[in-house]
Coordinates of N, CA and C in Angstrom, one line a residue:
X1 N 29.9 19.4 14.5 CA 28.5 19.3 14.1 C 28.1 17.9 14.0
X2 N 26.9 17.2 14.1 CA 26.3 16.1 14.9 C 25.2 15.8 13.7
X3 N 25.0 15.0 14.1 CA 23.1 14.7 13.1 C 22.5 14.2 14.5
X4 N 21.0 13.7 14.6 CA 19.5 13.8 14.8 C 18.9 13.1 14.1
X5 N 18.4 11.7 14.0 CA 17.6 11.5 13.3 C 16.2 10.9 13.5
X6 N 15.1 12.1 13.0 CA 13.9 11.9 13.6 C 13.0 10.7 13.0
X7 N 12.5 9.7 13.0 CA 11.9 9.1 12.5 C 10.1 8.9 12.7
X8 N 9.3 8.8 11.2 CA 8.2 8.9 11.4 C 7.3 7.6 11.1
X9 N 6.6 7.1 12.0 CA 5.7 5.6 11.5 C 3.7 6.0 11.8
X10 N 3.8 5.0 10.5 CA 2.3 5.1 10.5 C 1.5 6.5 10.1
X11 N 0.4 7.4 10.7 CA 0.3 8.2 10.5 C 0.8 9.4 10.2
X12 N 2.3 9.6 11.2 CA 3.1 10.3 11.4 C 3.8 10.3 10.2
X13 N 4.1 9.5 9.6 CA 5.2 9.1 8.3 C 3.9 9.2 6.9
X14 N 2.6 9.2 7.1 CA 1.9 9.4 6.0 C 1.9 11.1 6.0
X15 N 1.6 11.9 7.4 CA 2.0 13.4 7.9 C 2.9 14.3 7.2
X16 N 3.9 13.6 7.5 CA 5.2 14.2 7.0 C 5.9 14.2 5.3
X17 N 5.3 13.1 5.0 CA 5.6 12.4 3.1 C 6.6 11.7 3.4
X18 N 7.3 11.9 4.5 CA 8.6 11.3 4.4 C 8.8 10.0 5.4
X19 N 10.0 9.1 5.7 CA 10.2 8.0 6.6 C 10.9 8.8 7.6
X20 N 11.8 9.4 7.7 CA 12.4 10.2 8.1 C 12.8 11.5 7.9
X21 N 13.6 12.3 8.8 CA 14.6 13.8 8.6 C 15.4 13.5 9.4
X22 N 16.5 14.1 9.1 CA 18.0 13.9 9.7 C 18.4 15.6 10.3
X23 N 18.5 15.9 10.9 CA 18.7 17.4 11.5 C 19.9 17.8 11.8
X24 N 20.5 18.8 11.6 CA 22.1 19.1 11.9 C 22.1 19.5 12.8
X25 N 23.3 19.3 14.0 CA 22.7 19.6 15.3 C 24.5 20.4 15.5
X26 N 24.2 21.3 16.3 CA 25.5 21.5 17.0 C 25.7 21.1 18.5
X27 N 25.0 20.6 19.2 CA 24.8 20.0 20.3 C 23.3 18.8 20.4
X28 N 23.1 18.4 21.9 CA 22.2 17.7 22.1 C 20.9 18.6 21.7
X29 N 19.8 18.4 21.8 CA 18.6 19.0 21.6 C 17.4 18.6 22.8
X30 N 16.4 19.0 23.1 CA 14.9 18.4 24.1 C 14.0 17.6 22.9
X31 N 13.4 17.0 23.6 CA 12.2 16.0 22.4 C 11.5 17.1 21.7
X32 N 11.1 18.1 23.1 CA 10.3 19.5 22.3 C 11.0 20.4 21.5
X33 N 12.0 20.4 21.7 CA 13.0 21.5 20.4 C 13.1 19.8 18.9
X34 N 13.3 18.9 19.4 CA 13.2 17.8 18.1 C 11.9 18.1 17.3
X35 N 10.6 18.1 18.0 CA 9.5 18.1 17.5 C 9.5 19.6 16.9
X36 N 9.9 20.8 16.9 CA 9.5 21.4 16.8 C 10.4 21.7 15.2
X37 N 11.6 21.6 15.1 CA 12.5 21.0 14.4 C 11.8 19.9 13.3
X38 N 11.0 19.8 13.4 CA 10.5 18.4 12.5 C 8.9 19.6 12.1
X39 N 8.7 20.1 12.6 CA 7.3 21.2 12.1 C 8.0 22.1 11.0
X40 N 9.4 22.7 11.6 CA 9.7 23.9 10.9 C 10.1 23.0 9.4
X41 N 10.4 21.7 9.3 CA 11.5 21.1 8.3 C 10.0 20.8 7.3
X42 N 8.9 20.8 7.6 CA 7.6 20.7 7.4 C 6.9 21.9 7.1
X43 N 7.4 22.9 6.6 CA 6.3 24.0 6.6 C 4.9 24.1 8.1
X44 N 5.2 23.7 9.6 CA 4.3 23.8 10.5 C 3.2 23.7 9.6
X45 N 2.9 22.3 9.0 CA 2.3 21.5 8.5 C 1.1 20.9 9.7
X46 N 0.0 21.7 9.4 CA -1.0 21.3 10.9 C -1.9 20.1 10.8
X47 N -1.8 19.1 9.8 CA -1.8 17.6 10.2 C -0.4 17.1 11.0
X48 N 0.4 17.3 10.7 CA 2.0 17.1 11.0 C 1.7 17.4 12.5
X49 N 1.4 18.7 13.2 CA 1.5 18.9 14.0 C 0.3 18.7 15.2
X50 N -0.6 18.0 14.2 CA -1.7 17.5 15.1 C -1.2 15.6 15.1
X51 N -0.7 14.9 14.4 CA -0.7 13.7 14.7 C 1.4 14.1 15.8
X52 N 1.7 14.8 15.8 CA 3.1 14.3 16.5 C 2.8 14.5 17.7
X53 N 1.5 15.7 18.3 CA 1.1 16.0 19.3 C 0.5 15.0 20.4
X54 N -0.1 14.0 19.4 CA -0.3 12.9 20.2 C 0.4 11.5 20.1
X55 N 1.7 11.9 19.7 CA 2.2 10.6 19.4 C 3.3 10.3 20.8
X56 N 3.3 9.0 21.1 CA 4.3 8.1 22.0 C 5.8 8.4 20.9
X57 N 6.7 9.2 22.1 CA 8.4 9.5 21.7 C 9.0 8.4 22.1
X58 N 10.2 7.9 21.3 CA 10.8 7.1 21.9 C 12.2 7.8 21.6
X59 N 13.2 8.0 22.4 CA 14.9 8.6 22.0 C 16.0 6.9 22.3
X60 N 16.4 6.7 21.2 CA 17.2 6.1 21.1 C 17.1 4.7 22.0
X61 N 14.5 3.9 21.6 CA 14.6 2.9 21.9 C 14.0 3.2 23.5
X62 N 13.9 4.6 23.7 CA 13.7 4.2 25.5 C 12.1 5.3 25.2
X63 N 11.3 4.5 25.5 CA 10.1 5.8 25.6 C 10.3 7.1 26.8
X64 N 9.9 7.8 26.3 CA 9.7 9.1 27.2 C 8.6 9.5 28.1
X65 N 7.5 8.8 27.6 CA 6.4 8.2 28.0 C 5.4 9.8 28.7
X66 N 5.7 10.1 29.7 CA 4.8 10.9 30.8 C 6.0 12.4 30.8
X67 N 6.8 11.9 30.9 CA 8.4 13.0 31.2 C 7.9 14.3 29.7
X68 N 8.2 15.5 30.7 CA 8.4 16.6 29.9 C 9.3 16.5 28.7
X69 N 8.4 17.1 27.4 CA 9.4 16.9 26.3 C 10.3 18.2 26.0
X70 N 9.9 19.0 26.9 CA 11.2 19.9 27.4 C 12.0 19.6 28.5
X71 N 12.3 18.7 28.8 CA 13.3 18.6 29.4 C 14.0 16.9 29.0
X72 N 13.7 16.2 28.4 CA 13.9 15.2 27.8 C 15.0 15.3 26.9
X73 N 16.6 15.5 27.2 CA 17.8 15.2 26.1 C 17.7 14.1 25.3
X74 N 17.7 14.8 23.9 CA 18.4 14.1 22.5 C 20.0 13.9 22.1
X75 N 20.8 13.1 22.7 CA 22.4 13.3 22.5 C 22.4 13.3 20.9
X76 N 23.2 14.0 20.6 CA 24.1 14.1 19.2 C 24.4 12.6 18.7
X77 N 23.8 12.2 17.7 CA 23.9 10.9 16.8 C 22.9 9.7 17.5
X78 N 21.8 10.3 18.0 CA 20.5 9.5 18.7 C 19.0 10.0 17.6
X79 N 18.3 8.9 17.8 CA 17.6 8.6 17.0 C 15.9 9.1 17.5
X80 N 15.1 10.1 17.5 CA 13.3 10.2 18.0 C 12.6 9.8 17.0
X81 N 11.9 8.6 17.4 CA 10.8 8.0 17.0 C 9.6 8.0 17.2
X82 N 8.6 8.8 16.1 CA 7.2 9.3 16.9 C 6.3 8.2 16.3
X83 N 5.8 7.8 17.1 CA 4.8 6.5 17.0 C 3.5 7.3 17.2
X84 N 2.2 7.3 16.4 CA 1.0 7.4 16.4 C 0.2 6.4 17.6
X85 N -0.9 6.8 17.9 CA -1.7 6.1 18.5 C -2.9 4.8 17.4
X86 N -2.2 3.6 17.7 CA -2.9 2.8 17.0 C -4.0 1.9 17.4
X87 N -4.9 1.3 17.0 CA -5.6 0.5 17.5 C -5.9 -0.9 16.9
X88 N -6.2 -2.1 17.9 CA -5.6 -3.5 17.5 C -5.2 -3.7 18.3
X89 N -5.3 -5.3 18.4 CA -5.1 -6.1 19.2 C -4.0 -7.0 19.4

């Protein structure tokens, strides 16, 4: 067994109450089974799940950018970071 650790900034992290969740994993996971994992650890909390919907993923530092977040691997002991959409210059 493995950890996951999801991390939340900005709006995302005001969303959730928390900086983070750590998830026990028995294998790798998709961004979309991550995210969805981060709803259920949330009570599918519908600000939670309206700001992660539009948030920029990053796994372990590399954005995901355009790529399916079903098909997007989280290896076991890697880190998703949901960044909100900000504005500023």
């Amino acid at each position: 067994m493995g950890q996951i650790t999801l991390r939340y900034w900005a709006a995302a992290k005001a969303a959730a109450g928390v900086e983070s969740d750590v998830l026990s994993v028995d294998g790798p996971l998709t961004v979309a089974a991550a995210r969805e994992r981060a709803l259920v650890l949330h009570d599918h909390d519908a600000d939670l799940a309206r700001v992660l919907a539009v948030c920029s993923v990053l796994v372990d530092d590399r954005p995901v950018g355009t790529k399916d977040p079903g098909a997007v691997s989280v290896p076991v002991g890697s880190s998703v970071e949901f960044l909100p959409p900000f504005a500023g210059g």
